[in-house]
mmCIF file of C-alpha atoms and ligand atoms in Angstrom:
data_model
loop_
_atom_site.group_PDB
_atom_site.id
_atom_site.type_symbol
_atom_site.label_atom_id
_atom_site.label_comp_id
_atom_site.label_asym_id
_atom_site.label_seq_id
_atom_site.Cartn_x
_atom_site.Cartn_y
_atom_site.Cartn_z
ATOM 1 C CA MET A 1 104.185 133.064 92.084
ATOM 2 C CA HIS A 2 102.130 134.017 89.037
ATOM 3 C CA LEU A 3 103.580 136.848 86.949
ATOM 4 C CA PHE A 4 101.519 138.761 84.409
ATOM 5 C CA VAL A 5 104.144 139.892 81.914
ATOM 6 C CA THR A 6 103.249 142.315 79.129
ATOM 7 C CA GLY A 7 105.393 142.549 76.005
ATOM 8 C CA GLY A 8 106.901 139.142 76.725
ATOM 9 C CA ALA A 9 107.360 138.283 73.053
ATOM 10 C CA GLY A 10 109.775 141.182 72.568
ATOM 11 C CA PHE A 11 113.511 141.343 73.138
ATOM 12 C CA ILE A 12 113.798 141.984 76.889
ATOM 13 C CA GLY A 13 110.418 140.524 77.894
ATOM 14 C CA SER A 14 111.274 137.151 76.345
ATOM 15 C CA ALA A 15 114.679 137.085 78.045
ATOM 16 C CA PHE A 16 112.952 137.908 81.330
ATOM 17 C CA ILE A 17 110.463 135.053 80.901
ATOM 18 C CA ARG A 18 113.217 132.537 80.165
ATOM 19 C CA LEU A 19 115.165 133.686 83.206
ATOM 20 C CA ALA A 20 112.218 133.913 85.622
ATOM 21 C CA LEU A 21 111.094 130.365 84.760
ATOM 22 C CA ALA A 22 114.628 129.016 85.049
ATOM 23 C CA GLU A 23 115.346 130.713 88.399
ATOM 24 C CA ASP A 24 112.128 129.736 90.181
ATOM 25 C CA PRO A 25 110.527 126.328 89.508
ATOM 26 C CA THR A 26 107.288 127.517 91.159
ATOM 27 C CA CYS A 27 106.949 130.532 88.857
ATOM 28 C CA ARG A 28 104.115 130.618 86.297
ATOM 29 C CA ILE A 29 103.740 133.321 83.697
ATOM 30 C CA THR A 30 100.926 134.803 81.657
ATOM 31 C CA ASN A 31 102.468 136.598 78.709
ATOM 32 C CA PHE A 32 100.173 139.266 77.276
ATOM 33 C CA ASP A 33 101.519 140.668 74.020
ATOM 34 C CA ALA A 34 99.958 142.281 70.952
ATOM 35 C CA LEU A 35 102.618 140.809 68.630
ATOM 36 C CA THR A 36 103.456 144.058 66.873
ATOM 37 C CA TYR A 37 106.334 144.032 64.374
ATOM 38 C CA ALA A 38 108.680 143.700 67.391
ATOM 39 C CA GLY A 39 106.939 140.738 69.009
ATOM 40 C CA ASN A 40 107.972 137.270 67.893
ATOM 41 C CA LEU A 41 106.900 133.969 69.457
ATOM 42 C CA ASP A 42 110.096 132.366 68.148
ATOM 43 C CA ASN A 43 111.801 134.301 70.955
ATOM 44 C CA LEU A 44 110.057 131.924 73.376
ATOM 45 C CA LYS A 45 110.939 128.630 71.713
ATOM 46 C CA GLY A 46 111.660 125.946 74.291
ATOM 47 C CA VAL A 47 109.786 127.696 77.117
ATOM 48 C CA ASP A 48 107.750 125.199 79.169
ATOM 49 C CA PRO A 49 104.093 125.474 77.977
ATOM 50 C CA GLN A 50 102.904 124.140 81.361
ATOM 51 C CA ARG A 51 104.247 127.247 83.058
ATOM 52 C CA HIS A 52 103.875 129.827 80.277
ATOM 53 C CA ARG A 53 100.486 130.913 78.955
ATOM 54 C CA PHE A 54 100.568 133.200 75.916
ATOM 55 C CA LEU A 55 97.651 135.565 75.278
ATOM 56 C CA ARG A 56 97.614 137.814 72.276
ATOM 57 C CA GLY A 57 96.201 141.170 73.358
ATOM 58 C CA ASP A 58 96.713 144.898 73.406
ATOM 59 C CA ILE A 59 97.413 146.667 76.721
ATOM 60 C CA THR A 60 95.283 149.621 75.601
ATOM 61 C CA ASP A 61 92.254 147.287 75.387
ATOM 62 C CA ARG A 62 90.693 147.526 78.846
ATOM 63 C CA HIS A 63 88.328 144.586 78.317
ATOM 64 C CA ALA A 64 91.047 142.292 77.043
ATOM 65 C CA VAL A 65 93.336 143.182 79.961
ATOM 66 C CA THR A 66 90.575 142.657 82.514
ATOM 67 C CA ALA A 67 89.612 139.330 80.943
ATOM 68 C CA ALA A 68 93.229 138.171 80.910
ATOM 69 C CA LEU A 69 93.493 138.958 84.621
ATOM 70 C CA GLU A 70 90.500 136.740 85.454
ATOM 71 C CA VAL A 71 93.166 134.160 86.269
ATOM 72 C CA PRO A 72 94.594 135.884 89.374
ATOM 73 C CA ALA A 73 98.184 137.104 89.116
ATOM 74 C CA ASP A 74 100.500 138.274 91.889
ATOM 75 C CA VAL A 75 102.621 140.774 89.984
ATOM 76 C CA ILE A 76 102.390 142.728 86.727
ATOM 77 C CA VAL A 77 105.676 143.386 84.938
ATOM 78 C CA ASN A 78 105.080 145.906 82.177
ATOM 79 C CA PHE A 79 107.539 145.577 79.300
ATOM 80 C CA ALA A 80 104.980 146.255 76.543
ATOM 81 C CA ALA A 81 105.944 149.380 74.658
ATOM 82 C CA GLU A 82 106.818 150.931 71.385
ATOM 83 C CA SER A 83 110.533 151.066 71.980
ATOM 84 C CA HIS A 84 112.423 152.615 69.067
ATOM 85 C CA VAL A 85 113.344 156.316 69.128
ATOM 86 C CA ASP A 86 113.645 156.662 65.346
ATOM 87 C CA ARG A 87 110.137 155.274 64.815
ATOM 88 C CA SER A 88 108.786 157.703 67.421
ATOM 89 C CA ILE A 89 110.306 160.552 65.408
ATOM 90 C CA GLN A 90 108.655 159.245 62.225
ATOM 91 C CA CYS A 91 105.246 158.993 63.943
ATOM 92 C CA SER A 92 104.450 159.140 67.660
ATOM 93 C CA ASP A 93 100.802 157.977 67.672
ATOM 94 C CA THR A 94 101.350 154.362 68.730
ATOM 95 C CA PHE A 95 103.936 155.490 71.304
ATOM 96 C CA LEU A 96 101.405 157.683 73.053
ATOM 97 C CA ARG A 97 98.729 155.010 72.892
ATOM 98 C CA THR A 98 100.737 152.023 74.071
ATOM 99 C CA ASN A 99 103.301 153.625 76.346
ATOM 100 C CA ILE A 100 100.990 156.072 78.097
ATOM 101 C CA LEU A 101 97.393 154.945 77.741
ATOM 102 C CA GLY A 102 98.374 151.267 77.890
ATOM 103 C CA THR A 103 100.280 151.800 81.136
ATOM 104 C CA GLN A 104 97.262 153.524 82.702
ATOM 105 C CA VAL A 105 94.978 150.662 81.653
ATOM 106 C CA LEU A 106 97.343 148.201 83.348
ATOM 107 C CA LEU A 107 97.577 150.349 86.491
ATOM 108 C CA ASP A 108 93.778 150.512 86.756
ATOM 109 C CA ALA A 109 93.495 146.771 86.234
ATOM 110 C CA ALA A 110 96.212 146.131 88.838
ATOM 111 C CA ARG A 111 94.253 148.122 91.397
ATOM 112 C CA LEU A 112 90.902 146.560 90.601
ATOM 113 C CA LYS A 113 92.304 143.031 90.610
ATOM 114 C CA GLY A 114 94.305 143.445 93.816
ATOM 115 C CA ILE A 115 97.682 142.850 92.181
ATOM 116 C CA GLN A 116 100.380 142.791 94.879
ATOM 117 C CA ARG A 117 103.112 144.608 92.943
ATOM 118 C CA PHE A 118 103.457 146.522 89.676
ATOM 119 C CA ILE A 119 106.869 146.733 88.016
ATOM 120 C CA GLN A 120 107.254 149.409 85.343
ATOM 121 C CA ILE A 121 110.175 148.793 82.993
ATOM 122 C CA SER A 122 111.568 152.199 82.124
ATOM 123 C CA THR A 123 114.585 153.774 80.551
ATOM 124 C CA ASP A 124 117.478 156.173 81.142
ATOM 125 C CA GLU A 125 116.087 158.215 78.247
ATOM 126 C CA VAL A 126 113.479 159.872 80.500
ATOM 127 C CA LEU A 127 116.342 161.887 82.028
ATOM 128 C CA GLY A 128 117.721 163.192 78.737
ATOM 129 C CA SER A 129 121.344 163.856 77.923
ATOM 130 C CA LEU A 130 124.297 164.097 80.318
ATOM 131 C CA PRO A 131 127.323 166.339 79.713
ATOM 132 C CA GLU A 132 130.064 164.491 77.810
ATOM 133 C CA ASP A 133 133.014 166.150 79.470
ATOM 134 C CA ALA A 134 132.027 165.714 83.139
ATOM 135 C CA ASP A 135 132.324 162.502 85.096
ATOM 136 C CA VAL A 136 128.678 162.554 86.257
ATOM 137 C CA LEU A 137 126.173 159.701 86.316
ATOM 138 C CA SER A 138 122.361 159.926 86.518
ATOM 139 C CA THR A 139 120.930 159.084 89.927
ATOM 140 C CA GLU A 140 117.304 158.186 90.657
ATOM 141 C CA ASP A 141 116.432 161.714 91.825
ATOM 142 C CA ALA A 142 117.641 163.451 88.631
ATOM 143 C CA ALA A 143 115.088 165.706 86.935
ATOM 144 C CA TYR A 144 113.052 164.429 83.990
ATOM 145 C CA ALA A 145 114.243 165.856 80.657
ATOM 146 C CA PRO A 146 113.036 163.627 77.808
ATOM 147 C CA ASN A 147 114.184 164.821 74.373
ATOM 148 C CA ASN A 148 112.296 162.630 71.892
ATOM 149 C CA PRO A 149 108.711 161.328 71.662
ATOM 150 C CA TYR A 150 109.663 157.824 72.852
ATOM 151 C CA ALA A 151 111.423 159.209 75.928
ATOM 152 C CA ALA A 152 108.566 161.628 76.619
ATOM 153 C CA SER A 153 106.024 158.795 76.449
ATOM 154 C CA LYS A 154 108.068 156.675 78.860
ATOM 155 C CA ALA A 155 108.412 159.650 81.231
ATOM 156 C CA ALA A 156 104.640 160.132 81.102
ATOM 157 C CA ALA A 157 104.173 156.457 81.964
ATOM 158 C CA GLU A 158 106.448 156.872 84.986
ATOM 159 C CA HIS A 159 104.325 159.799 86.180
ATOM 160 C CA LEU A 160 101.206 157.656 85.910
ATOM 161 C CA VAL A 161 102.842 154.862 87.914
ATOM 162 C CA ARG A 162 103.841 157.351 90.590
ATOM 163 C CA ALA A 163 100.332 158.810 90.626
ATOM 164 C CA ALA A 164 98.753 155.343 91.049
ATOM 165 C CA GLN A 165 101.091 154.699 93.950
ATOM 166 C CA ARG A 166 100.441 158.036 95.674
ATOM 167 C CA THR A 167 96.707 158.266 94.992
ATOM 168 C CA PHE A 168 95.598 154.663 95.332
ATOM 169 C CA GLY A 169 98.391 153.109 97.342
ATOM 170 C CA LEU A 170 99.321 150.714 94.548
ATOM 171 C CA ASP A 171 102.564 148.891 95.327
ATOM 172 C CA ALA A 172 104.675 149.978 92.362
ATOM 173 C CA VAL A 173 108.381 149.936 91.557
ATOM 174 C CA ILE A 174 110.033 151.608 88.550
ATOM 175 C CA THR A 175 113.243 150.262 87.079
ATOM 176 C CA ARG A 176 115.276 152.289 84.595
ATOM 177 C CA CYS A 177 117.895 150.706 82.417
ATOM 178 C CA GLY A 178 120.357 151.782 79.742
ATOM 179 C CA ASN A 179 120.911 150.253 76.302
ATOM 180 C CA ASN A 180 120.418 146.486 76.325
ATOM 181 C CA PHE A 181 122.054 144.047 73.937
ATOM 182 C CA GLY A 182 121.801 140.292 73.472
ATOM 183 C CA PRO A 183 119.903 137.621 71.518
ATOM 184 C CA CYS A 184 116.521 138.295 69.879
ATOM 185 C CA GLN A 185 116.840 142.087 69.643
ATOM 186 C CA PHE A 186 115.012 143.465 66.628
ATOM 187 C CA PRO A 187 117.548 144.682 64.044
ATOM 188 C CA GLU A 188 116.346 148.298 64.067
ATOM 189 C CA LYS A 189 118.466 148.923 67.197
ATOM 190 C CA LEU A 190 122.164 149.745 66.902
ATOM 191 C CA ILE A 191 123.921 146.487 67.851
ATOM 192 C CA PRO A 192 121.712 144.039 65.902
ATOM 193 C CA LEU A 193 121.646 146.517 63.007
ATOM 194 C CA ILE A 194 125.445 146.559 62.884
ATOM 195 C CA LEU A 195 125.554 142.774 63.187
ATOM 196 C CA SER A 196 122.949 142.007 60.570
ATOM 197 C CA ASN A 197 124.284 144.547 58.061
ATOM 198 C CA ALA A 198 127.883 143.501 58.595
ATOM 199 C CA ILE A 199 127.094 139.795 58.243
ATOM 200 C CA LEU A 200 125.561 140.670 54.839
ATOM 201 C CA ASP A 201 128.398 143.091 53.930
ATOM 202 C CA GLN A 202 125.936 145.991 53.846
ATOM 203 C CA PRO A 203 126.756 149.590 54.856
ATOM 204 C CA ILE A 204 126.420 150.530 58.523
ATOM 205 C CA PRO A 205 124.743 153.911 59.111
ATOM 206 C CA VAL A 206 126.318 155.945 61.920
ATOM 207 C CA TYR A 207 124.434 159.073 62.954
ATOM 208 C CA GLY A 208 126.312 162.376 63.121
ATOM 209 C CA ASP A 209 129.897 162.071 64.344
ATOM 210 C CA GLY A 210 129.317 158.684 66.014
ATOM 211 C CA ARG A 211 130.724 160.008 69.304
ATOM 212 C CA GLN A 212 127.474 159.697 71.264
ATOM 213 C CA VAL A 213 127.830 157.646 74.428
ATOM 214 C CA ARG A 214 125.489 154.884 75.555
ATOM 215 C CA ASP A 215 125.601 152.752 78.713
ATOM 216 C CA TRP A 216 125.446 149.136 77.499
ATOM 217 C CA ILE A 217 124.186 146.160 79.499
ATOM 218 C CA TYR A 218 123.725 142.513 78.578
ATOM 219 C CA VAL A 219 120.009 141.728 78.586
ATOM 220 C CA ASP A 220 120.165 138.896 81.153
ATOM 221 C CA ASP A 221 121.844 141.221 83.656
ATOM 222 C CA HIS A 222 118.957 143.657 83.222
ATOM 223 C CA CYS A 223 116.460 140.821 83.760
ATOM 224 C CA ARG A 224 118.231 139.614 86.909
ATOM 225 C CA ALA A 225 117.993 143.127 88.307
ATOM 226 C CA ILE A 226 114.256 143.246 87.558
ATOM 227 C CA LEU A 227 113.812 139.978 89.471
ATOM 228 C CA ARG A 228 115.654 141.542 92.427
ATOM 229 C CA ALA A 229 113.455 144.659 92.308
ATOM 230 C CA LEU A 230 110.374 142.457 92.122
ATOM 231 C CA ALA A 231 111.400 140.362 95.111
ATOM 232 C CA ALA A 232 113.064 142.939 97.357
ATOM 233 C CA GLY A 233 112.544 146.458 95.982
ATOM 234 C CA THR A 234 110.758 149.033 98.128
ATOM 235 C CA ALA A 235 107.331 150.188 96.948
ATOM 236 C CA GLY A 236 107.401 153.661 95.407
ATOM 237 C CA GLU A 237 111.122 153.526 94.641
ATOM 238 C CA ILE A 238 112.984 153.884 91.362
ATOM 239 C CA TYR A 239 116.048 151.700 90.712
ATOM 240 C CA HIS A 240 118.735 152.440 88.135
ATOM 241 C CA ILE A 241 120.135 149.346 86.447
ATOM 242 C CA GLY A 242 123.494 149.896 84.805
ATOM 243 C CA ALA A 243 126.645 147.912 84.134
ATOM 244 C CA ARG A 244 129.037 150.899 84.276
ATOM 245 C CA ASN A 245 129.829 150.274 80.641
ATOM 246 C CA GLU A 246 129.860 153.525 78.681
ATOM 247 C CA ARG A 247 130.914 153.322 75.030
ATOM 248 C CA GLN A 248 130.934 155.690 72.099
ATOM 249 C CA ASN A 249 128.858 154.427 69.180
ATOM 250 C CA LEU A 250 131.863 154.344 66.852
ATOM 251 C CA ASP A 251 133.753 152.134 69.305
ATOM 252 C CA VAL A 252 130.777 149.761 69.432
ATOM 253 C CA VAL A 253 130.734 149.566 65.632
ATOM 254 C CA ALA A 254 134.500 149.034 65.463
ATOM 255 C CA ALA A 255 134.433 146.269 68.103
ATOM 256 C CA ILE A 256 131.758 144.341 66.218
ATOM 257 C CA LEU A 257 133.399 144.738 62.814
ATOM 258 C CA LYS A 258 136.673 143.525 64.293
ATOM 259 C CA ALA A 259 135.030 140.501 65.917
ATOM 260 C CA LEU A 260 133.355 139.593 62.615
ATOM 261 C CA GLY A 261 136.515 140.206 60.569
ATOM 262 C CA LYS A 262 134.720 142.870 58.501
ATOM 263 C CA PRO A 263 136.303 146.125 57.226
ATOM 264 C CA GLU A 264 135.608 149.557 58.739
ATOM 265 C CA SER A 265 134.959 150.746 55.179
ATOM 266 C CA LEU A 266 131.377 149.481 55.737
ATOM 267 C CA ILE A 267 130.779 152.501 58.024
ATOM 268 C CA ARG A 268 128.694 155.318 56.520
ATOM 269 C CA PHE A 269 128.278 158.558 58.467
ATOM 270 C CA VAL A 270 124.741 159.790 57.854
ATOM 271 C CA THR A 271 122.587 162.737 58.893
ATOM 272 C CA ASP A 272 122.237 162.891 62.669
ATOM 273 C CA ARG A 273 119.052 161.875 64.478
ATOM 274 C CA PRO A 274 117.075 165.021 65.408
ATOM 275 C CA GLY A 275 117.291 165.745 69.145
ATOM 276 C CA HIS A 276 119.989 163.068 69.471
ATOM 277 C CA ASP A 277 121.056 162.743 73.116
ATOM 278 C CA ARG A 278 124.849 162.827 73.437
ATOM 279 C CA ARG A 279 125.311 160.727 76.531
ATOM 280 C CA TYR A 280 123.410 158.400 78.845
ATOM 281 C CA ALA A 281 125.004 156.867 81.927
ATOM 282 C CA LEU A 282 123.140 155.507 84.927
ATOM 283 C CA ASP A 283 124.448 155.338 88.473
ATOM 284 C CA PRO A 284 123.563 151.818 89.729
ATOM 285 C CA THR A 285 124.812 152.425 93.300
ATOM 286 C CA LYS A 286 121.346 152.165 94.848
ATOM 287 C CA ILE A 287 120.422 148.764 93.402
ATOM 288 C CA GLU A 288 123.935 147.471 94.089
ATOM 289 C CA ARG A 289 123.819 148.642 97.707
ATOM 290 C CA ASP A 290 120.164 148.014 98.625
ATOM 291 C CA LEU A 291 119.353 144.918 96.584
ATOM 292 C CA GLY A 292 122.795 143.342 96.230
ATOM 293 C CA TRP A 293 122.623 143.227 92.441
ATOM 294 C CA ARG A 294 125.703 143.347 90.200
ATOM 295 C CA ALA A 295 126.073 142.835 86.455
ATOM 296 C CA CYS A 296 127.640 139.430 85.721
ATOM 297 C CA GLU A 297 128.609 139.797 82.068
ATOM 298 C CA THR A 298 131.449 141.956 80.868
ATOM 299 C CA TRP A 299 131.087 143.929 77.646
ATOM 300 C CA GLU A 300 133.364 141.404 75.921
ATOM 301 C CA SER A 301 131.591 138.258 77.181
ATOM 302 C CA GLY A 302 128.140 139.699 76.434
ATOM 303 C CA LEU A 303 129.173 140.791 72.972
ATOM 304 C CA LEU A 304 130.633 137.375 72.191
ATOM 305 C CA LYS A 305 127.365 135.660 73.203
ATOM 306 C CA THR A 306 125.377 138.142 71.142
ATOM 307 C CA ILE A 307 127.527 137.763 68.030
ATOM 308 C CA ARG A 308 127.348 133.967 68.299
ATOM 309 C CA TRP A 309 123.568 134.081 68.583
ATOM 310 C CA TYR A 310 123.112 136.263 65.480
ATOM 311 C CA ASN A 311 125.591 134.134 63.537
ATOM 312 C CA ASP A 312 123.695 130.981 64.495
ATOM 313 C CA ASN A 313 120.188 132.328 63.919
ATOM 314 C CA GLY A 314 120.118 133.373 60.302
ATOM 315 C CA ASN A 315 116.474 132.342 59.889
ATOM 316 C CA TRP A 316 115.345 134.502 62.796
ATOM 317 C CA LEU A 317 117.249 137.435 61.324
ATOM 318 C CA ALA A 318 115.934 136.873 57.797
ATOM 319 C CA ARG A 319 112.381 136.840 59.131
ATOM 320 C CA ALA A 320 112.930 140.005 61.191
ATOM 321 C CA ARG A 321 114.404 141.780 58.179
ATOM 322 C CA SER A 322 111.641 140.779 55.795
ATOM 323 C CA GLY A 323 108.236 142.375 55.255
ATOM 324 C CA SER A 324 107.615 145.752 56.817
ATOM 325 C CA TYR A 325 111.226 146.053 57.998
ATOM 326 C CA ARG A 326 112.308 146.913 54.440
ATOM 327 C CA GLU A 327 109.759 149.724 54.256
ATOM 328 C CA TYR A 328 110.872 151.042 57.634
ATOM 329 C CA TYR A 329 114.534 150.829 56.604
ATOM 330 C CA ASP A 330 113.963 152.736 53.376
ATOM 331 C CA ARG A 331 111.963 155.391 55.199
ATOM 332 C CA GLN A 332 114.624 155.761 57.881
ATOM 333 C CA TYR A 333 117.788 155.560 55.810
ATOM 334 C CA GLY A 334 116.669 156.059 52.192
ATOM 335 C CA GLY A 335 116.559 159.844 52.391
ATOM 336 C CA THR A 336 119.579 160.324 54.658
ATOM 337 C CA THR A 337 122.593 162.115 53.336
ATOM 338 C CA GLU A 338 126.051 160.685 53.772
ATOM 339 C CA THR A 339 128.257 163.073 55.703
ATOM 340 C CA SER A 340 132.013 163.163 56.087
ATOM 341 C CA SER A 341 132.381 162.906 59.912
HETATM 342 P P1 LIG B 1 110.628 145.433 71.943
HETATM 343 O O1 LIG B 1 110.206 146.509 70.997
HETATM 344 O O2 LIG B 1 111.617 144.416 71.507
HETATM 345 O O3 LIG B 1 109.340 144.626 72.449
HETATM 346 C C1 LIG B 1 108.150 145.251 72.796
HETATM 347 C C2 LIG B 1 107.095 144.159 72.958
HETATM 348 O O4 LIG B 1 105.879 144.811 73.356
HETATM 349 C C3 LIG B 1 106.780 143.410 71.659
HETATM 350 O O5 LIG B 1 106.684 142.033 71.913
HETATM 351 C C4 LIG B 1 105.446 143.979 71.212
HETATM 352 O O6 LIG B 1 104.662 143.052 70.473
HETATM 353 C C5 LIG B 1 104.809 144.309 72.551
HETATM 354 N N1 LIG B 1 103.807 145.385 72.435
HETATM 355 C C6 LIG B 1 103.923 146.576 71.799
HETATM 356 N N2 LIG B 1 102.767 147.264 71.898
HETATM 357 C C7 LIG B 1 101.921 146.500 72.630
HETATM 358 C C8 LIG B 1 100.595 146.681 73.086
HETATM 359 N N3 LIG B 1 99.889 147.796 72.790
HETATM 360 N N4 LIG B 1 100.027 145.713 73.838
HETATM 361 C C9 LIG B 1 100.711 144.572 74.138
HETATM 362 N N5 LIG B 1 101.957 144.342 73.705
HETATM 363 C C10 LIG B 1 102.564 145.307 72.975
HETATM 364 O O7 LIG B 1 111.112 146.213 73.235
HETATM 365 P P2 LIG B 1 112.279 145.846 74.255
HETATM 366 O O8 LIG B 1 113.559 146.371 73.747
HETATM 367 O O9 LIG B 1 112.157 144.428 74.634
HETATM 368 O O10 LIG B 1 111.863 146.788 75.483
HETATM 369 C C11 LIG B 1 110.983 146.293 76.496
HETATM 370 C C12 LIG B 1 110.754 147.383 77.516
HETATM 371 O O11 LIG B 1 112.007 147.781 78.067
HETATM 372 C C13 LIG B 1 110.118 148.643 76.948
HETATM 373 O O12 LIG B 1 109.196 149.125 77.885
HETATM 374 C C14 LIG B 1 111.276 149.604 76.806
HETATM 375 O O13 LIG B 1 110.851 150.944 76.934
HETATM 376 C C15 LIG B 1 112.154 149.193 77.968
HETATM 377 N N6 LIG B 1 113.587 149.443 77.809
HETATM 378 C C16 LIG B 1 114.240 148.970 76.714
HETATM 379 C C17 LIG B 1 115.617 149.177 76.600
HETATM 380 C C18 LIG B 1 116.394 148.627 75.436
HETATM 381 O O14 LIG B 1 117.608 148.845 75.364
HETATM 382 N N7 LIG B 1 115.798 147.905 74.516
HETATM 383 C C19 LIG B 1 116.301 149.883 77.601
HETATM 384 C C20 LIG B 1 115.579 150.352 78.718
HETATM 385 C C21 LIG B 1 114.226 150.117 78.821
HETATM 386 P P1 LIG B 2 119.455 152.781 69.502
HETATM 387 O O1 LIG B 2 119.867 151.353 69.435
HETATM 388 O O2 LIG B 2 118.377 153.254 68.584
HETATM 389 O O3 LIG B 2 119.088 153.080 71.020
HETATM 390 P P2 LIG B 2 118.816 154.504 71.763
HETATM 391 O O4 LIG B 2 118.433 155.510 70.765
HETATM 392 O O5 LIG B 2 117.689 154.104 72.638
HETATM 393 O O6 LIG B 2 120.072 154.828 72.507
HETATM 394 O O7 LIG B 2 120.718 153.688 69.219
HETATM 395 C C1 LIG B 2 121.894 153.586 70.002
HETATM 396 C C2 LIG B 2 122.842 154.684 69.534
HETATM 397 O O8 LIG B 2 123.240 154.397 68.189
HETATM 398 C C3 LIG B 2 122.197 156.052 69.495
HETATM 399 O O9 LIG B 2 123.168 157.026 69.864
HETATM 400 C C4 LIG B 2 121.816 156.240 68.037
HETATM 401 C C5 LIG B 2 122.907 155.475 67.309
HETATM 402 N N1 LIG B 2 122.496 154.862 66.014
HETATM 403 C C6 LIG B 2 123.252 155.117 64.873
HETATM 404 O O10 LIG B 2 124.266 155.834 64.905
HETATM 405 N N2 LIG B 2 122.833 154.538 63.701
HETATM 406 C C7 LIG B 2 121.717 153.782 63.600
HETATM 407 O O11 LIG B 2 121.388 153.315 62.486
HETATM 408 C C8 LIG B 2 120.968 153.514 64.808
HETATM 409 C C9 LIG B 2 119.730 152.665 64.772
HETATM 410 C C10 LIG B 2 121.403 154.076 65.990
#
């Protein structure tokens, strides 16, 4: 099995590559990644170079994608994306290019090269916000309702995948997941941001009242579910991947501060994110029932692994927080007003 993985130097893509190679000794991977600010080859340290070929390239570059697929691949797994909501609010250009145009380039290449299966890695955000007070979960047939440019670009990508399947008969599967956490996540996202700021005794910005709910999953559980969808998913289907682990942001912050022995006085309530979705929660019944997948990690065991990794990888963190991260951080948090929530 030869997998063509895009975005494999990022957080989830690199975890997927480690897992796919470990689970199947016959698996070989081409990892096609532009190495944006979020891509980091250190995430792939220790991966067998005999079975992992790294190619630096941009998924919006049709020629580069076609050339990379000269070595025949069986499956494309598309992780490559601009992935951070706050950056998409600052400027959406790269989101539209990579997440929409890039997906179409890959779909065209998949068709022309006779790829057997296309897996699109998507997100609960395409469905927008759920009510907080009702015990409802999002199922695969819920209506699209993206509320920020990142979510809208990922919804557009899903439409293109569906169109390629319906129009050209491409074998495509879409997986949607909630908020991942684990090693190697860039510290712009909530959990590594809390961890890296708390380790350095720096303030932790909490948007609005901090009562927004996210559905957290340990990254390896997400990757195991993708492998199941790849091997046994039905073409044209969408699968929701969730660990039934809803948490309010403030509870996530408190749990991490407690585990690190840091005071809650580090918390700063700041101006809310515009268009901030209150609650995401996916119903994983279909993937549990049809593909026999279940999350293995609990919130506690996953968090412990994650905290250990960030504690043990100070150099990785220092590198991620250097350079353009400082500019981003100042742009994102410099002008925010502290509130009293
Ligand atoms: P990430 O930002 O950590 O990594 C993205 C990777 O894509 C990086 O290695 C980057 O260099 C690469 N990339 C960006 N633009 C590219 C381009 N034009 N061409 C080639 N490579 C490019 O993202 P992540 O958190 O690992 O997310 C991976 C995928 O999973 C994304 O599609 C995202 O929408 C989806 N997803 C993420 C989460 C989450 O909680 N992080 C949840 C659900 C779905
Ligand atoms: P994030 O990790 O950006 O993921 P997403 O927006 O895809 O859910 O944010 C998770 C939650 O944490 C979300 O409700 C926004 C909130 N948040 C903060 O309160 N402060 C922050 O500094 C960040 C980055 C996020």
